[in-house]
mmCIF file of C-alpha atoms in Angstrom:
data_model
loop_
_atom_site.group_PDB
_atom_site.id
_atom_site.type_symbol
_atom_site.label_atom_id
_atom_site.label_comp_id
_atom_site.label_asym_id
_atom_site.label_seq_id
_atom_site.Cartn_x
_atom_site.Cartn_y
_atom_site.Cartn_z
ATOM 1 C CA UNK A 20 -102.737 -103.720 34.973
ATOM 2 C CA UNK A 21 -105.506 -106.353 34.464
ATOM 3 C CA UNK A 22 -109.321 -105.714 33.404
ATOM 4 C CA UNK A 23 -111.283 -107.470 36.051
ATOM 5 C CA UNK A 24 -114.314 -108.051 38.017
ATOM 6 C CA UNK A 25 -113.382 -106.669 41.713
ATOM 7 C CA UNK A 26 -116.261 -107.726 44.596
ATOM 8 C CA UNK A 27 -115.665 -105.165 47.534
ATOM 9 C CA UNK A 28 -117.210 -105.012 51.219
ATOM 10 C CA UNK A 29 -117.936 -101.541 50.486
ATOM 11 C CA UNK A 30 -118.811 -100.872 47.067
ATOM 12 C CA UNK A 31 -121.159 -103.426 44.340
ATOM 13 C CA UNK A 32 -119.198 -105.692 42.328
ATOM 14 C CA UNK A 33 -117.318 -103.933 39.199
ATOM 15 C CA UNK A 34 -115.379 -104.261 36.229
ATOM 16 C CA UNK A 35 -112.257 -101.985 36.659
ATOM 17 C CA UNK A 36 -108.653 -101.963 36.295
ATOM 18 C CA UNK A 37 -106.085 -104.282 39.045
ATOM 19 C CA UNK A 38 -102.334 -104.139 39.749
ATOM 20 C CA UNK A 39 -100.913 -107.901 38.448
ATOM 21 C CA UNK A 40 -98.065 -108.574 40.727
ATOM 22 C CA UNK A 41 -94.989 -110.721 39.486
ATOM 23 C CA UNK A 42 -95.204 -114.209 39.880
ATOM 24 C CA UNK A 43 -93.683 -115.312 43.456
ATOM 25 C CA UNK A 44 -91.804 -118.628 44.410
ATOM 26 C CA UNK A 45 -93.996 -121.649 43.510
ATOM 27 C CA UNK A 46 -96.540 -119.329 41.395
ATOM 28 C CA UNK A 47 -97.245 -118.795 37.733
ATOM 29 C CA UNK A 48 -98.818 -115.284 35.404
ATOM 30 C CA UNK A 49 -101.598 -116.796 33.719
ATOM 31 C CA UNK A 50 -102.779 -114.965 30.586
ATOM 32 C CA UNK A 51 -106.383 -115.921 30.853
ATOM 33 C CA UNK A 52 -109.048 -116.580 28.056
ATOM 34 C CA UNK A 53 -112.036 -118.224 29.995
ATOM 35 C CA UNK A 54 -113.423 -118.508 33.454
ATOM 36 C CA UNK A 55 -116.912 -119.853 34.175
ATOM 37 C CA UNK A 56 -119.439 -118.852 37.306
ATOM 38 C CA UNK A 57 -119.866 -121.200 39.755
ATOM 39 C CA UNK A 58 -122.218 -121.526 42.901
ATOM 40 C CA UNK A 59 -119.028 -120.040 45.091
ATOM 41 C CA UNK A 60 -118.482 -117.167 42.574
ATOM 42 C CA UNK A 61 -122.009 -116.283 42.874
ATOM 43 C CA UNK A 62 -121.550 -116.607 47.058
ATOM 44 C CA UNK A 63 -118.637 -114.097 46.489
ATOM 45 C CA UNK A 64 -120.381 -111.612 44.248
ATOM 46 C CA UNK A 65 -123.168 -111.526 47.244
ATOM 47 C CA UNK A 66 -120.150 -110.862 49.866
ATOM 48 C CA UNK A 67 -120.416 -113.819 51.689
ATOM 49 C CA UNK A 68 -117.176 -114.019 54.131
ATOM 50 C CA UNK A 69 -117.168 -117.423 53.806
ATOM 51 C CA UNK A 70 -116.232 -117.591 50.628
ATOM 52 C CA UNK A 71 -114.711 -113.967 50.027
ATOM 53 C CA UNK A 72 -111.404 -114.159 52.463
ATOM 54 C CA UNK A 73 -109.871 -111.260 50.926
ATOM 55 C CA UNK A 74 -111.553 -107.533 50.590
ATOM 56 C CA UNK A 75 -111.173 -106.940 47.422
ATOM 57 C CA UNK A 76 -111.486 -109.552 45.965
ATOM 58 C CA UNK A 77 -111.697 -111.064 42.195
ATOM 59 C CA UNK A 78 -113.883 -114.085 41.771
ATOM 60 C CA UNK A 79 -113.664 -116.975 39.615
ATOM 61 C CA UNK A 80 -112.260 -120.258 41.086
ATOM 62 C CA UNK A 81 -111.344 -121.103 37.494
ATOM 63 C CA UNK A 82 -108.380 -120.099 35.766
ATOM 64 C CA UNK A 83 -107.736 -121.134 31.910
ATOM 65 C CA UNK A 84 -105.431 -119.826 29.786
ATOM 66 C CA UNK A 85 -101.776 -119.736 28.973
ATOM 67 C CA UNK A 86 -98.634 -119.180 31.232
ATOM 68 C CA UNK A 87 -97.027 -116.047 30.910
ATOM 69 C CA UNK A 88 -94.517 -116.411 33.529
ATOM 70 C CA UNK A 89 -93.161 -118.365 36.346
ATOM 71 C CA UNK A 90 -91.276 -117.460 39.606
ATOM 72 C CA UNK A 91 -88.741 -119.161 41.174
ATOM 73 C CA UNK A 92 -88.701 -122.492 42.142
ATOM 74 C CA UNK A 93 -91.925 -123.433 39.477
ATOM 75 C CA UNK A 94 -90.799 -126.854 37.259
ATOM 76 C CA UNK A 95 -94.019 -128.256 36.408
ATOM 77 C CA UNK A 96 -95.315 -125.815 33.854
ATOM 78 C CA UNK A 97 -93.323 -123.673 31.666
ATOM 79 C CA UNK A 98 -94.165 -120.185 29.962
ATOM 80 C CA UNK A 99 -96.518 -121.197 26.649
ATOM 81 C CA UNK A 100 -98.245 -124.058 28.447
ATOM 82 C CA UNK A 101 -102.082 -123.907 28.153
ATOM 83 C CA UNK A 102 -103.016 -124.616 31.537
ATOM 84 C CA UNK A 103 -106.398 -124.616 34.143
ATOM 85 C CA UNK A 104 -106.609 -124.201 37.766
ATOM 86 C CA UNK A 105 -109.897 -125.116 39.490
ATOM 87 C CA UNK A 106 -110.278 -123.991 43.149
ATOM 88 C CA UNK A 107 -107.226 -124.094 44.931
ATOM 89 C CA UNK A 108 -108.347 -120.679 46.865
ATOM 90 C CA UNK A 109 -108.831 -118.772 43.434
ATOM 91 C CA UNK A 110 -111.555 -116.261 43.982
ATOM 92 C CA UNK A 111 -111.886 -116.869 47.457
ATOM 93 C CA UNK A 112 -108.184 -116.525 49.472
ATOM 94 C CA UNK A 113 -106.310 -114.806 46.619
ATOM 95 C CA UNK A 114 -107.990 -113.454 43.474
ATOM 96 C CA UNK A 115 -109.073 -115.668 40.634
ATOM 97 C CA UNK A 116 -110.182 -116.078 36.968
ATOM 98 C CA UNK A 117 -112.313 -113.022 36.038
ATOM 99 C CA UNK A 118 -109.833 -111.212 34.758
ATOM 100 C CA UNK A 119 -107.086 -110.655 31.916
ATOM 101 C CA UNK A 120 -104.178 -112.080 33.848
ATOM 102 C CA UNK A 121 -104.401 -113.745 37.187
ATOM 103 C CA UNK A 122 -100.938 -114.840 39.107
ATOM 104 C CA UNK A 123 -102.183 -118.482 40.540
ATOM 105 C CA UNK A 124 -100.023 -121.625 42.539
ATOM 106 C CA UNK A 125 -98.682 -123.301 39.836
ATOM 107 C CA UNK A 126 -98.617 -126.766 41.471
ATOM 108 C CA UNK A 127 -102.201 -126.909 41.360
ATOM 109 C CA UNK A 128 -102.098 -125.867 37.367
ATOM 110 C CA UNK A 129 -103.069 -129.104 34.801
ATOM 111 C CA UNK A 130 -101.296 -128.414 31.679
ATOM 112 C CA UNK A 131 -104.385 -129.179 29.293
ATOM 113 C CA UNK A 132 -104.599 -131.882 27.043
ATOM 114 C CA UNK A 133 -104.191 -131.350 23.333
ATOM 115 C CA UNK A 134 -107.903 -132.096 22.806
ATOM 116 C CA UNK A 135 -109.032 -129.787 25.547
ATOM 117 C CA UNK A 136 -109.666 -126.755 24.033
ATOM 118 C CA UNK A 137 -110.070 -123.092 26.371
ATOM 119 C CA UNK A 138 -113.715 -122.677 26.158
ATOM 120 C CA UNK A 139 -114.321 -126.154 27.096
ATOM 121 C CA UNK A 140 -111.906 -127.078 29.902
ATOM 122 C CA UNK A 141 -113.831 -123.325 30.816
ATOM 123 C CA UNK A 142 -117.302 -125.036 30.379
ATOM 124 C CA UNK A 143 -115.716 -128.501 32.578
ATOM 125 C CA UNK A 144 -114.462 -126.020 35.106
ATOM 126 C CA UNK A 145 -114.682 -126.666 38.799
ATOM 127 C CA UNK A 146 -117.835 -128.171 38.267
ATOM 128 C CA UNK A 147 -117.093 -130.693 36.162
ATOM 129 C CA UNK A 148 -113.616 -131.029 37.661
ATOM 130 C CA UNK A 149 -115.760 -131.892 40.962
ATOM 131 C CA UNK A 150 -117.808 -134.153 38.775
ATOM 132 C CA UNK A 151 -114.709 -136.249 37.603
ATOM 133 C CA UNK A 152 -113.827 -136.510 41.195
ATOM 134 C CA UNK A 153 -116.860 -137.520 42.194
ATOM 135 C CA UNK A 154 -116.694 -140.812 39.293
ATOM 136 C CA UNK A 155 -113.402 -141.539 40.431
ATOM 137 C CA UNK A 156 -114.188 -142.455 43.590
ATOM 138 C CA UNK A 157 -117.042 -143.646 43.037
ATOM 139 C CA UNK A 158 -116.385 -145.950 40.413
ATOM 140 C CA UNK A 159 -114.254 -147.677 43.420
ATOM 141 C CA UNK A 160 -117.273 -148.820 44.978
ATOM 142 C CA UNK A 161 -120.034 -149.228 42.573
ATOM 143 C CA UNK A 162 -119.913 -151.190 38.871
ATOM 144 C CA UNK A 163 -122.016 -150.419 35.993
ATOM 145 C CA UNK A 164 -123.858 -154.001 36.716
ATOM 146 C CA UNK A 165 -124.324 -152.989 40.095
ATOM 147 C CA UNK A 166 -127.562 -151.150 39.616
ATOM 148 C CA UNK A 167 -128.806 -147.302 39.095
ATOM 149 C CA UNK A 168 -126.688 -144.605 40.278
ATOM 150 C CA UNK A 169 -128.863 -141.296 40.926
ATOM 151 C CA UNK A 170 -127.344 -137.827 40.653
ATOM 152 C CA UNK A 171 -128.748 -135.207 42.794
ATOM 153 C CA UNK A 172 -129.135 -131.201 41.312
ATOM 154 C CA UNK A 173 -128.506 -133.013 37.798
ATOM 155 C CA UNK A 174 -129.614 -129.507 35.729
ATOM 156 C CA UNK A 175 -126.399 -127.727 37.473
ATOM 157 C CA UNK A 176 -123.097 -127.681 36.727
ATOM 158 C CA UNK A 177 -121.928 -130.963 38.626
ATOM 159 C CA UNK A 178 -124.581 -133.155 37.278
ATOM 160 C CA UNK A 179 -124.530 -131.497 33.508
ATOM 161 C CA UNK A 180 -120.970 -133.205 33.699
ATOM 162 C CA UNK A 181 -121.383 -136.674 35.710
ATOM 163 C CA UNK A 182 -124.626 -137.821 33.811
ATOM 164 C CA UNK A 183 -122.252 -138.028 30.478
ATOM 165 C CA UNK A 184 -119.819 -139.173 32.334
ATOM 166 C CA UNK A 185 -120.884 -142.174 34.127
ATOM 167 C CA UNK A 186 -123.355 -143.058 30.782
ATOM 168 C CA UNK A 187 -119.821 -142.909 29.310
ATOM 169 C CA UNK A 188 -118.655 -145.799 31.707
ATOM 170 C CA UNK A 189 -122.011 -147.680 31.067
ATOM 171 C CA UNK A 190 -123.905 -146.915 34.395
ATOM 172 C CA UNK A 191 -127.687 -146.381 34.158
ATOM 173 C CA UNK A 192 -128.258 -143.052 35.315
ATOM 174 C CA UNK A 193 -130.946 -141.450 37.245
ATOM 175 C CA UNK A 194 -131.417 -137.646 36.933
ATOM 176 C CA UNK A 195 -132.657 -135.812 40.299
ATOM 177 C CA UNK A 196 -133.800 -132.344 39.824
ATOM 178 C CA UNK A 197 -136.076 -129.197 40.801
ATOM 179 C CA UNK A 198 -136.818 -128.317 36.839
ATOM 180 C CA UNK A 199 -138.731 -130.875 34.819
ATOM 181 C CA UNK A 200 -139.033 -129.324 31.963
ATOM 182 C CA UNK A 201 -135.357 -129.869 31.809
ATOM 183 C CA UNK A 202 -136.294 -133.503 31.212
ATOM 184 C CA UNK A 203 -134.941 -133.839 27.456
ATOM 185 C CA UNK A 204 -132.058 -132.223 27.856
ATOM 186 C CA UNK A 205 -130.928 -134.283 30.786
ATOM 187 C CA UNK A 206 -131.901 -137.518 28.612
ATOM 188 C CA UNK A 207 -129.791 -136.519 25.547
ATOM 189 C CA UNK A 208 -126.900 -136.152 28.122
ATOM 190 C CA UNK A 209 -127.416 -139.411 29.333
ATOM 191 C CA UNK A 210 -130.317 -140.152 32.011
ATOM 192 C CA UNK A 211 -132.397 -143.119 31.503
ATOM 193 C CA UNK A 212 -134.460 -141.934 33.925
ATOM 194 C CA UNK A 213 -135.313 -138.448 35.394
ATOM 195 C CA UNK A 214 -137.324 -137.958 38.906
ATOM 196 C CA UNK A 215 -138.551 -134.159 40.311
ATOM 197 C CA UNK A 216 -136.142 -133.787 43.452
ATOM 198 C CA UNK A 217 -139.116 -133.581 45.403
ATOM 199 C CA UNK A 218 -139.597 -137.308 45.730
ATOM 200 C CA UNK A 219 -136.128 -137.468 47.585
ATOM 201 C CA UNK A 220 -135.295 -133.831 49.437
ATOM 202 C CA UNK A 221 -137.947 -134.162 52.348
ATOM 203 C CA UNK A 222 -137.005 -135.494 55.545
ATOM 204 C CA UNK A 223 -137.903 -139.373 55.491
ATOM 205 C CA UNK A 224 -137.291 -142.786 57.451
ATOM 206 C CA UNK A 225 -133.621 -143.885 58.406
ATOM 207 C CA UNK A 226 -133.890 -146.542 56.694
ATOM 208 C CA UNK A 227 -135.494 -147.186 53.359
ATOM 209 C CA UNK A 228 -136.122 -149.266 50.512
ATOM 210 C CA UNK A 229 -132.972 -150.111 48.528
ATOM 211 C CA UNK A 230 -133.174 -148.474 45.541
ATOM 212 C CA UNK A 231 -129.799 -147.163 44.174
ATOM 213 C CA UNK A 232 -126.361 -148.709 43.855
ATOM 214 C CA UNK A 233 -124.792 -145.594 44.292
ATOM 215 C CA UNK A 234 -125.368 -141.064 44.197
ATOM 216 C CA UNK A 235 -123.468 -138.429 42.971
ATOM 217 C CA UNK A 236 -124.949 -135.765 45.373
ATOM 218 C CA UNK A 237 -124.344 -131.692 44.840
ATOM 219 C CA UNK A 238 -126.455 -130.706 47.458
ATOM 220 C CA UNK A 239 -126.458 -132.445 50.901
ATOM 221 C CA UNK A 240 -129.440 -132.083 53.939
ATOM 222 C CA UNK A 241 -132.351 -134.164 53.609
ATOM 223 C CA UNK A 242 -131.500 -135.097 49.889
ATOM 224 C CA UNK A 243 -128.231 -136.724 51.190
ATOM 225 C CA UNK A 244 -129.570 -138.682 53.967
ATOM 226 C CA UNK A 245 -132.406 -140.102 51.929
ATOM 227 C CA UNK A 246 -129.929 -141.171 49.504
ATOM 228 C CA UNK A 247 -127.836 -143.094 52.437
ATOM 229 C CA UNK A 248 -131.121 -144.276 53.491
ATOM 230 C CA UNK A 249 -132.218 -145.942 50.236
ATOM 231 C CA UNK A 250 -128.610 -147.189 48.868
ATOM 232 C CA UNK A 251 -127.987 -151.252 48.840
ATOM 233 C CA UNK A 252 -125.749 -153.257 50.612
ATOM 234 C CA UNK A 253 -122.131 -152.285 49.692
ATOM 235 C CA UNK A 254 -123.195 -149.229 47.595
ATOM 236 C CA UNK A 255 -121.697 -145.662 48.211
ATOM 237 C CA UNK A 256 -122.331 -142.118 47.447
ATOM 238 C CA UNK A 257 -120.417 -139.496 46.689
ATOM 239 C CA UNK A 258 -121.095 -135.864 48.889
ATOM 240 C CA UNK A 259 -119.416 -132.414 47.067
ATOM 241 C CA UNK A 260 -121.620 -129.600 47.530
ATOM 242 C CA UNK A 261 -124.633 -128.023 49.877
ATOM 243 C CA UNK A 262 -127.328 -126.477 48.293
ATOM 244 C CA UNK A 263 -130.039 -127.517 50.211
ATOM 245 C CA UNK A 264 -128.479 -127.436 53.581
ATOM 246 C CA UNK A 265 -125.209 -128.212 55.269
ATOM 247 C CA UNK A 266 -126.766 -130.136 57.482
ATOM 248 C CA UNK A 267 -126.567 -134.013 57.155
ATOM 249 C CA UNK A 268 -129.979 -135.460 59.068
ATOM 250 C CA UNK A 269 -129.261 -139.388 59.189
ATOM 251 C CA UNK A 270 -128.024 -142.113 61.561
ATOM 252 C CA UNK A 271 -125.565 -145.212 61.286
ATOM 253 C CA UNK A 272 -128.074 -147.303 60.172
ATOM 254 C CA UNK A 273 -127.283 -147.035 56.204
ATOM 255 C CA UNK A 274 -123.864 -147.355 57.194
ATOM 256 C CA UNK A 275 -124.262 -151.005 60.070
ATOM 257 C CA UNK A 276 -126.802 -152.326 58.392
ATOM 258 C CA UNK A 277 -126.091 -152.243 54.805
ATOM 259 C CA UNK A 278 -122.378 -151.354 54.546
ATOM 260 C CA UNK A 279 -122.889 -147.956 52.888
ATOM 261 C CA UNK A 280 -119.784 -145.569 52.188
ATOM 262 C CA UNK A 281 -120.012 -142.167 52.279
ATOM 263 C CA UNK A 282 -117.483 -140.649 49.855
ATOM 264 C CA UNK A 283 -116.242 -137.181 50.637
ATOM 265 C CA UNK A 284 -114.679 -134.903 47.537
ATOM 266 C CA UNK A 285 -113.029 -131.990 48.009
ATOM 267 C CA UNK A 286 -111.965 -130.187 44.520
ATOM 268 C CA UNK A 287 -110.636 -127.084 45.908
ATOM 269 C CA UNK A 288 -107.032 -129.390 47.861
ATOM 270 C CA UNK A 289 -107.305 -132.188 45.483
ATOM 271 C CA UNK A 290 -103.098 -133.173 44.761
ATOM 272 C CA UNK A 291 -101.602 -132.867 41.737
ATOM 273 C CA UNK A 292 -101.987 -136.423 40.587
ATOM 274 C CA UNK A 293 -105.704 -137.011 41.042
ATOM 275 C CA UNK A 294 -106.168 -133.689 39.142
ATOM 276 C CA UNK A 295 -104.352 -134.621 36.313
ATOM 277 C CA UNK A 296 -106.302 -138.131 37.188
ATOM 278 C CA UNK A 297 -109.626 -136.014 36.986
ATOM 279 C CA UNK A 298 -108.782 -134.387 33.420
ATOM 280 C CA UNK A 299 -107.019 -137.159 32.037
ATOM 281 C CA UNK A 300 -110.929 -138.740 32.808
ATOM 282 C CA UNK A 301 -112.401 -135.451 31.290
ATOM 283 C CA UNK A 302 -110.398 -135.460 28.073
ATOM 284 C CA UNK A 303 -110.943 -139.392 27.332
ATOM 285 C CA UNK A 304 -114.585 -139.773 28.213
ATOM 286 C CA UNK A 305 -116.701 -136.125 28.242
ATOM 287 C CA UNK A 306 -118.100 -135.563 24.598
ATOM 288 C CA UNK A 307 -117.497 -131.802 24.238
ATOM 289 C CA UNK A 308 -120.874 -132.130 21.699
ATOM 290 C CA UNK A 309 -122.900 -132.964 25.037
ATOM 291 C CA UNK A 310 -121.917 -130.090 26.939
ATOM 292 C CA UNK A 311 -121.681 -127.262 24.673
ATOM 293 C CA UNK A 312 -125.617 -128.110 24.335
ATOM 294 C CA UNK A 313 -125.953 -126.763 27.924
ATOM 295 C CA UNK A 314 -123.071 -124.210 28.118
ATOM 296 C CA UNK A 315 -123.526 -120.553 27.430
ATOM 297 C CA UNK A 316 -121.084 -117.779 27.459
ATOM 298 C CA UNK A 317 -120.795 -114.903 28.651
ATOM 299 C CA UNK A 318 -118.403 -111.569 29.632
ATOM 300 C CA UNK A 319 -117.439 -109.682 32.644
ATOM 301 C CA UNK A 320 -120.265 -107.426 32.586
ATOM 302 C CA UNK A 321 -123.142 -110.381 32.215
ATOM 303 C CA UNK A 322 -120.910 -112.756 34.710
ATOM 304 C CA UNK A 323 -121.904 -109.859 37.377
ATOM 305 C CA UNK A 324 -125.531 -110.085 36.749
ATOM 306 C CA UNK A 325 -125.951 -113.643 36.794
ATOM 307 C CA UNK A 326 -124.664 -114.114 39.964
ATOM 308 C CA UNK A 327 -128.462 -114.242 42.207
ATOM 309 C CA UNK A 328 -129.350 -116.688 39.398
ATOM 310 C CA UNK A 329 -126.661 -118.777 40.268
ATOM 311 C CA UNK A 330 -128.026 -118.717 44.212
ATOM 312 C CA UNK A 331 -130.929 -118.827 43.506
ATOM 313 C CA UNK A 332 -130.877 -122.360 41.604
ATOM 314 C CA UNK A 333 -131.730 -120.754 38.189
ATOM 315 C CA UNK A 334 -129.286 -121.290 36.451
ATOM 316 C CA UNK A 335 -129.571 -124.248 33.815
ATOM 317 C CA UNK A 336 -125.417 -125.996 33.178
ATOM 318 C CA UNK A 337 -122.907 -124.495 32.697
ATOM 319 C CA UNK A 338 -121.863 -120.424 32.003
ATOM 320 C CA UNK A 339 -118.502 -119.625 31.038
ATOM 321 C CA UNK A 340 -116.983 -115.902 31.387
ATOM 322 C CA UNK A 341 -114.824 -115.021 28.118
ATOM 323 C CA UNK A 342 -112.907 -112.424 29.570
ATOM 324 C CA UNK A 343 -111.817 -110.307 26.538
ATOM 325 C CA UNK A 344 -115.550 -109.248 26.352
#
């Protein structure tokens, strides 16, 4: 038996007791230390199908910890490995990281690096893990010396991560967000320059004037077609989340006219190599001093509770879910 947070069609979301099955072909028993909440956890908590395949359900699309076991057929990790799993279906297809002991795929596991502690590959997370992603590819497209990069929902968990990031690489980076007052903190993790997400989320012209060399967007409908709209020739930007809409309101313009690319990333069926790409990135260029400044932690109980914050946009970085509390 694990403790656990369970999310139920019928019933609000608890912390009870779970059967831990042994670890099939191709899987691994994960004794877990951390988890974090993340914008789908908090979708799952609120019952959203979408998100919650299974009924019941344990949320938590992160998984870090240490490997217990392994079933048959598993050669990439091996019982004692500290390990993280970010997406992969965890708390949406098959239950994930709030609890003691979680039984995940273990070819999407990253054995951690040495440097990588739990609580902060917990505070990098999907989130971060997304952000990595997101620097990867677009760091094919766009130099430092091109110009400003802008990142969209910068006081959430992707942007708390690709700010430091792409300062890291040398890019000069321009924070977009709904809370202002969030201004400092967003410079100490690396923003030259930080703009109220007003200026960019309404509905606007096609095409506009140039202005960035490249985005890191979180949250896609209006935002993300204003960002097409006013990137330069040969610029790109990067598209890995939807919380302002899933709608995407543009034209081919931005993409005829001025050779934009529009980079897709998708954390949850990234391959094994680009995620050990991704935290090979996180372990070599993150400062964990930066994000423990805008990480909080928190157990079962409070990860419950802060789920409508987490819809609701209220949430400031990143919260990670120690779940021995």
């Amino acid at each position: 038996m694990s403790r656990a947070v369970l999310v139920s069609r019928s019933a609000a979301p608890t912390v009870t007791e779970v059967d831990v099955p042994d670890p099939g072909e191709g899987e691994a028993l994960v004794d877990v230390t951390y988890s974090s909440v993340n914008y789908k956890d908090g979708l799952a908590l609120a019952g959203d199908p979408g998100v919650a395949r299974i009924d019941p359900l344990v949320p938590g699309v992160d998984v870090v910890g240490t490997v217990a076991a392994v079933g048959p057929g598993v050669h990439d990790v091996a019982i004692g490995d500290r390990v993280t799993l970010n997406g992969a279906g965890a708390g949406e297809t098959r239950h994930g990281g709030w609890t003691s002991q979680a039984v995940v795929p273990a070819a999407s596991l990253v054995v951690l690096p040495d440097a990588v502690s739990d609580d902060f590959a917990a505070a990098i997370g999907t989130a971060g893990f997304t952000a990595a992603l997101s620097v990867l590819a677009l760091a094919r497209f766009v130099a430092p010396t091109d110009g400003p990069v802008v990142v969209t929902g910068a006081s959430g968990g992707v942007g708390s991560v690709a700010i430091p990031l792409l300062a890291a690489r040398g890019y000069t980076v321009t924070a977009s967000t709904g809370r202002m007052t969030n201004r400092a903190s967003l410079q100490e993790l690396g923003a030259t320059d930080v703009i109220d997400r007003a200026s960019i989320s309404e509905p606007g012209k096609p095409m506009q004037k140039a202005a960035w060399a490249g985005a890191v967007d979180s949250v896609g409908g209006a935002t993300l077609a204003n960002l097409l709209a006013s990137t330069r020739w040969g610029g790109a930007v990067t598209a890995c989340g939807l919380a302002q809409d899933v709608q995407l309101p543009t034209t081919v313009l931005p993409f005829i006219l001025r050779g934009v690319s529009l980079l897709g990333i998708n954390s949850v069926d990234a391959p094994a190599a680009l995620r050990r790409q991704a935290w090979d990135l996180l372990a070599d260029e993150l400062d964990p001093r930066l994000l423990a400044r805008v990480t909080r932690t928190v157990g079962l109980e409070d990860a419950i509770a802060i789920g409508p914050d987490v819809l609701a946009g209220a949430v400031r970085g990143r919260t990670i879910v120690d779940v021995r509390r």
